[in-house]
């Protein structure tokens, strides 16, 4: 029996090579996505590894991705541009310096809190008046939004099926030719328009940069906050169906056993955000719907990031 865990991962991967049809650019992006989620930024701006099962699973995916590059090109670094890493990872010194100056107030945050980052005036409105904007999901692809741009209205799963696997899932298996070849599939699941409001569950300070934040609000009593917001939405958007949910992060090469809820599912690239969100369906929020639920000073803390 092979006792080397890395060698075992490589041998297992060689049996499937599920990434064999991915382009070199897709592989490099996948490497960046994986590495991006193996680290977090602490409140003193140190880049530290995540812990536990999450790290173990990411290390397996990292090894598999690197092995695919090696099998193709003879080394792990061939065809490596570094561009996705420069765009995503929190290693640049200006960003780390700002996080270090701003991070101290977050060190006292409860492990069971919610956090919202954004423009200082927006965060003051949230803290003082309970004022927040429910955005249409399609808005998150716009370049002027103060957030990471991504597609909140669809999610993709992809992979490779053998001839026999194709026969098991199609209505006309007799028409599938006998030749052995890869059948590459990509399925994009979409959802009709909906509104959302996003919060973080942990003080991941990369969000300061992701949101271009000059202010933040720490919700110290999440259950009370959610209760108030759901009540306000019910009053101000009659007939809307609204709920809170933790976001599920999907690896497109490992489709779930059931159909994912697109409104609460994102690419695993963004797993470090550890997001919880309000979803609002069955109501037209236009270009954004302003909701007011009253002051939050009894359940929240306001942080001025612009002074750091």
JSON list of N, CA and C in Angstrom, two decimals, residues 276-306:
[
{"chain": "A", "resi": 276, "resn": "UNK", "atom": "N", "xyz": [-23.49, 35.25, 3.81]},
{"chain": "A", "resi": 276, "resn": "UNK", "atom": "CA", "xyz": [-24.89, 34.99, 4.11]},
{"chain": "A", "resi": 276, "resn": "UNK", "atom": "C", "xyz": [-25.69, 36.09, 3.41]},
{"chain": "A", "resi": 277, "resn": "UNK", "atom": "N", "xyz": [-26.79, 35.73, 2.81]},
{"chain": "A", "resi": 277, "resn": "UNK", "atom": "CA", "xyz": [-27.51, 36.74, 2.04]},
{"chain": "A", "resi": 277, "resn": "UNK", "atom": "C", "xyz": [-29.02, 36.69, 2.24]},
{"chain": "A", "resi": 278, "resn": "UNK", "atom": "N", "xyz": [-29.62, 37.86, 2.02]},
{"chain": "A", "resi": 278, "resn": "UNK", "atom": "CA", "xyz": [-31.07, 37.97, 1.93]},
{"chain": "A", "resi": 278, "resn": "UNK", "atom": "C", "xyz": [-31.45, 37.83, 0.46]},
{"chain": "A", "resi": 279, "resn": "UNK", "atom": "N", "xyz": [-32.38, 36.94, 0.17]},
{"chain": "A", "resi": 279, "resn": "UNK", "atom": "CA", "xyz": [-32.90, 36.75, -1.19]},
{"chain": "A", "resi": 279, "resn": "UNK", "atom": "C", "xyz": [-34.33, 37.25, -1.21]},
{"chain": "A", "resi": 280, "resn": "UNK", "atom": "N", "xyz": [-34.67, 38.07, -2.19]},
{"chain": "A", "resi": 280, "resn": "UNK", "atom": "CA", "xyz": [-36.02, 38.61, -2.33]},
{"chain": "A", "resi": 280, "resn": "UNK", "atom": "C", "xyz": [-36.54, 38.25, -3.72]},
{"chain": "A", "resi": 281, "resn": "UNK", "atom": "N", "xyz": [-37.60, 37.47, -3.77]},
{"chain": "A", "resi": 281, "resn": "UNK", "atom": "CA", "xyz": [-38.18, 37.04, -5.03]},
{"chain": "A", "resi": 281, "resn": "UNK", "atom": "C", "xyz": [-39.65, 37.46, -5.09]},
{"chain": "A", "resi": 282, "resn": "UNK", "atom": "N", "xyz": [-40.16, 37.55, -6.31]},
{"chain": "A", "resi": 282, "resn": "UNK", "atom": "CA", "xyz": [-41.57, 37.88, -6.48]},
{"chain": "A", "resi": 282, "resn": "UNK", "atom": "C", "xyz": [-41.90, 39.35, -6.30]},
{"chain": "A", "resi": 283, "resn": "UNK", "atom": "N", "xyz": [-40.87, 40.21, -6.39]},
{"chain": "A", "resi": 283, "resn": "UNK", "atom": "CA", "xyz": [-41.08, 41.65, -6.28]},
{"chain": "A", "resi": 283, "resn": "UNK", "atom": "C", "xyz": [-40.10, 42.37, -7.19]},
{"chain": "A", "resi": 284, "resn": "UNK", "atom": "N", "xyz": [-40.55, 43.42, -7.80]},
{"chain": "A", "resi": 284, "resn": "UNK", "atom": "CA", "xyz": [-39.70, 44.21, -8.69]},
{"chain": "A", "resi": 284, "resn": "UNK", "atom": "C", "xyz": [-38.91, 45.23, -7.86]},
{"chain": "A", "resi": 285, "resn": "UNK", "atom": "N", "xyz": [-37.60, 45.02, -7.77]},
{"chain": "A", "resi": 285, "resn": "UNK", "atom": "CA", "xyz": [-36.78, 45.97, -7.02]},
{"chain": "A", "resi": 285, "resn": "UNK", "atom": "C", "xyz": [-36.15, 47.02, -7.95]},
{"chain": "A", "resi": 286, "resn": "UNK", "atom": "N", "xyz": [-36.54, 46.99, -9.23]},
{"chain": "A", "resi": 286, "resn": "UNK", "atom": "CA", "xyz": [-36.05, 47.99, -10.17]},
{"chain": "A", "resi": 286, "resn": "UNK", "atom": "C", "xyz": [-34.53, 48.01, -10.23]},
{"chain": "A", "resi": 287, "resn": "UNK", "atom": "N", "xyz": [-33.98, 49.22, -10.19]},
{"chain": "A", "resi": 287, "resn": "UNK", "atom": "CA", "xyz": [-32.52, 49.36, -10.16]},
{"chain": "A", "resi": 287, "resn": "UNK", "atom": "C", "xyz": [-31.96, 49.27, -8.76]},
{"chain": "A", "resi": 288, "resn": "UNK", "atom": "N", "xyz": [-32.82, 48.96, -7.79]},
{"chain": "A", "resi": 288, "resn": "UNK", "atom": "CA", "xyz": [-32.44, 48.87, -6.38]},
{"chain": "A", "resi": 288, "resn": "UNK", "atom": "C", "xyz": [-33.57, 49.41, -5.52]},
{"chain": "A", "resi": 289, "resn": "UNK", "atom": "N", "xyz": [-33.87, 48.74, -4.43]},
{"chain": "A", "resi": 289, "resn": "UNK", "atom": "CA", "xyz": [-34.95, 49.15, -3.54]},
{"chain": "A", "resi": 289, "resn": "UNK", "atom": "C", "xyz": [-34.40, 49.51, -2.18]},
{"chain": "A", "resi": 290, "resn": "UNK", "atom": "N", "xyz": [-34.60, 50.76, -1.77]},
{"chain": "A", "resi": 290, "resn": "UNK", "atom": "CA", "xyz": [-34.14, 51.22, -0.47]},
{"chain": "A", "resi": 290, "resn": "UNK", "atom": "C", "xyz": [-35.12, 50.76, 0.61]},
{"chain": "A", "resi": 291, "resn": "UNK", "atom": "N", "xyz": [-34.59, 50.05, 1.61]},
{"chain": "A", "resi": 291, "resn": "UNK", "atom": "CA", "xyz": [-35.38, 49.55, 2.73]},
{"chain": "A", "resi": 291, "resn": "UNK", "atom": "C", "xyz": [-34.89, 50.24, 4.00]},
{"chain": "A", "resi": 292, "resn": "UNK", "atom": "N", "xyz": [-35.81, 50.64, 4.85]},
{"chain": "A", "resi": 292, "resn": "UNK", "atom": "CA", "xyz": [-35.45, 51.24, 6.15]},
{"chain": "A", "resi": 292, "resn": "UNK", "atom": "C", "xyz": [-36.11, 50.41, 7.26]},
{"chain": "A", "resi": 293, "resn": "UNK", "atom": "N", "xyz": [-35.31, 50.08, 8.27]},
{"chain": "A", "resi": 293, "resn": "UNK", "atom": "CA", "xyz": [-35.86, 49.29, 9.38]},
{"chain": "A", "resi": 293, "resn": "UNK", "atom": "C", "xyz": [-35.60, 49.91, 10.73]},
{"chain": "A", "resi": 294, "resn": "UNK", "atom": "N", "xyz": [-35.09, 51.13, 10.79]},
{"chain": "A", "resi": 294, "resn": "UNK", "atom": "CA", "xyz": [-34.84, 51.80, 12.05]},
{"chain": "A", "resi": 294, "resn": "UNK", "atom": "C", "xyz": [-33.40, 51.63, 12.52]},
{"chain": "A", "resi": 295, "resn": "UNK", "atom": "N", "xyz": [-32.97, 52.45, 13.46]},
{"chain": "A", "resi": 295, "resn": "UNK", "atom": "CA", "xyz": [-31.57, 52.44, 13.93]},
{"chain": "A", "resi": 295, "resn": "UNK", "atom": "C", "xyz": [-31.13, 51.06, 14.41]},
{"chain": "A", "resi": 296, "resn": "UNK", "atom": "N", "xyz": [-29.83, 50.78, 14.20]},
{"chain": "A", "resi": 296, "resn": "UNK", "atom": "CA", "xyz": [-29.26, 49.50, 14.60]},
{"chain": "A", "resi": 296, "resn": "UNK", "atom": "C", "xyz": [-28.23, 49.65, 15.72]},
{"chain": "A", "resi": 297, "resn": "UNK", "atom": "N", "xyz": [-28.22, 50.82, 16.38]},
{"chain": "A", "resi": 297, "resn": "UNK", "atom": "CA", "xyz": [-27.17, 51.06, 17.37]},
{"chain": "A", "resi": 297, "resn": "UNK", "atom": "C", "xyz": [-27.24, 50.10, 18.56]},
{"chain": "A", "resi": 298, "resn": "UNK", "atom": "N", "xyz": [-28.41, 49.46, 18.76]},
{"chain": "A", "resi": 298, "resn": "UNK", "atom": "CA", "xyz": [-28.54, 48.51, 19.88]},
{"chain": "A", "resi": 298, "resn": "UNK", "atom": "C", "xyz": [-28.02, 47.12, 19.54]},
{"chain": "A", "resi": 299, "resn": "UNK", "atom": "N", "xyz": [-27.79, 46.85, 18.26]},
{"chain": "A", "resi": 299, "resn": "UNK", "atom": "CA", "xyz": [-27.37, 45.50, 17.88]},
{"chain": "A", "resi": 299, "resn": "UNK", "atom": "C", "xyz": [-26.13, 45.50, 16.97]},
{"chain": "A", "resi": 300, "resn": "UNK", "atom": "N", "xyz": [-25.54, 46.67, 16.74]},
{"chain": "A", "resi": 300, "resn": "UNK", "atom": "CA", "xyz": [-24.45, 46.75, 15.77]},
{"chain": "A", "resi": 300, "resn": "UNK", "atom": "C", "xyz": [-23.38, 47.72, 16.22]},
{"chain": "A", "resi": 301, "resn": "UNK", "atom": "N", "xyz": [-22.22, 47.64, 15.56]},
{"chain": "A", "resi": 301, "resn": "UNK", "atom": "CA", "xyz": [-21.09, 48.53, 15.80]},
{"chain": "A", "resi": 301, "resn": "UNK", "atom": "C", "xyz": [-20.67, 49.15, 14.48]},
{"chain": "A", "resi": 302, "resn": "UNK", "atom": "N", "xyz": [-20.46, 50.46, 14.50]},
{"chain": "A", "resi": 302, "resn": "UNK", "atom": "CA", "xyz": [-20.03, 51.19, 13.30]},
{"chain": "A", "resi": 302, "resn": "UNK", "atom": "C", "xyz": [-18.52, 51.38, 13.31]},
{"chain": "A", "resi": 303, "resn": "UNK", "atom": "N", "xyz": [-17.86, 51.14, 12.17]},
{"chain": "A", "resi": 303, "resn": "UNK", "atom": "CA", "xyz": [-16.42, 51.31, 12.05]},
{"chain": "A", "resi": 303, "resn": "UNK", "atom": "C", "xyz": [-16.12, 52.25, 10.88]},
{"chain": "A", "resi": 304, "resn": "UNK", "atom": "N", "xyz": [-15.36, 53.30, 11.15]},
{"chain": "A", "resi": 304, "resn": "UNK", "atom": "CA", "xyz": [-14.95, 54.26, 10.13]},
{"chain": "A", "resi": 304, "resn": "UNK", "atom": "C", "xyz": [-13.61, 53.83, 9.57]},
{"chain": "A", "resi": 305, "resn": "UNK", "atom": "N", "xyz": [-13.60, 53.23, 8.40]},
{"chain": "A", "resi": 305, "resn": "UNK", "atom": "CA", "xyz": [-12.35, 52.76, 7.80]},
{"chain": "A", "resi": 305, "resn": "UNK", "atom": "C", "xyz": [-11.59, 53.89, 7.12]},
{"chain": "A", "resi": 306, "resn": "UNK", "atom": "N", "xyz": [-12.24, 54.98, 6.83]},
{"chain": "A", "resi": 306, "resn": "UNK", "atom": "CA", "xyz": [-11.58, 56.07, 6.12]},
{"chain": "A", "resi": 306, "resn": "UNK", "atom": "C", "xyz": [-10.55, 56.78, 6.98]}
]
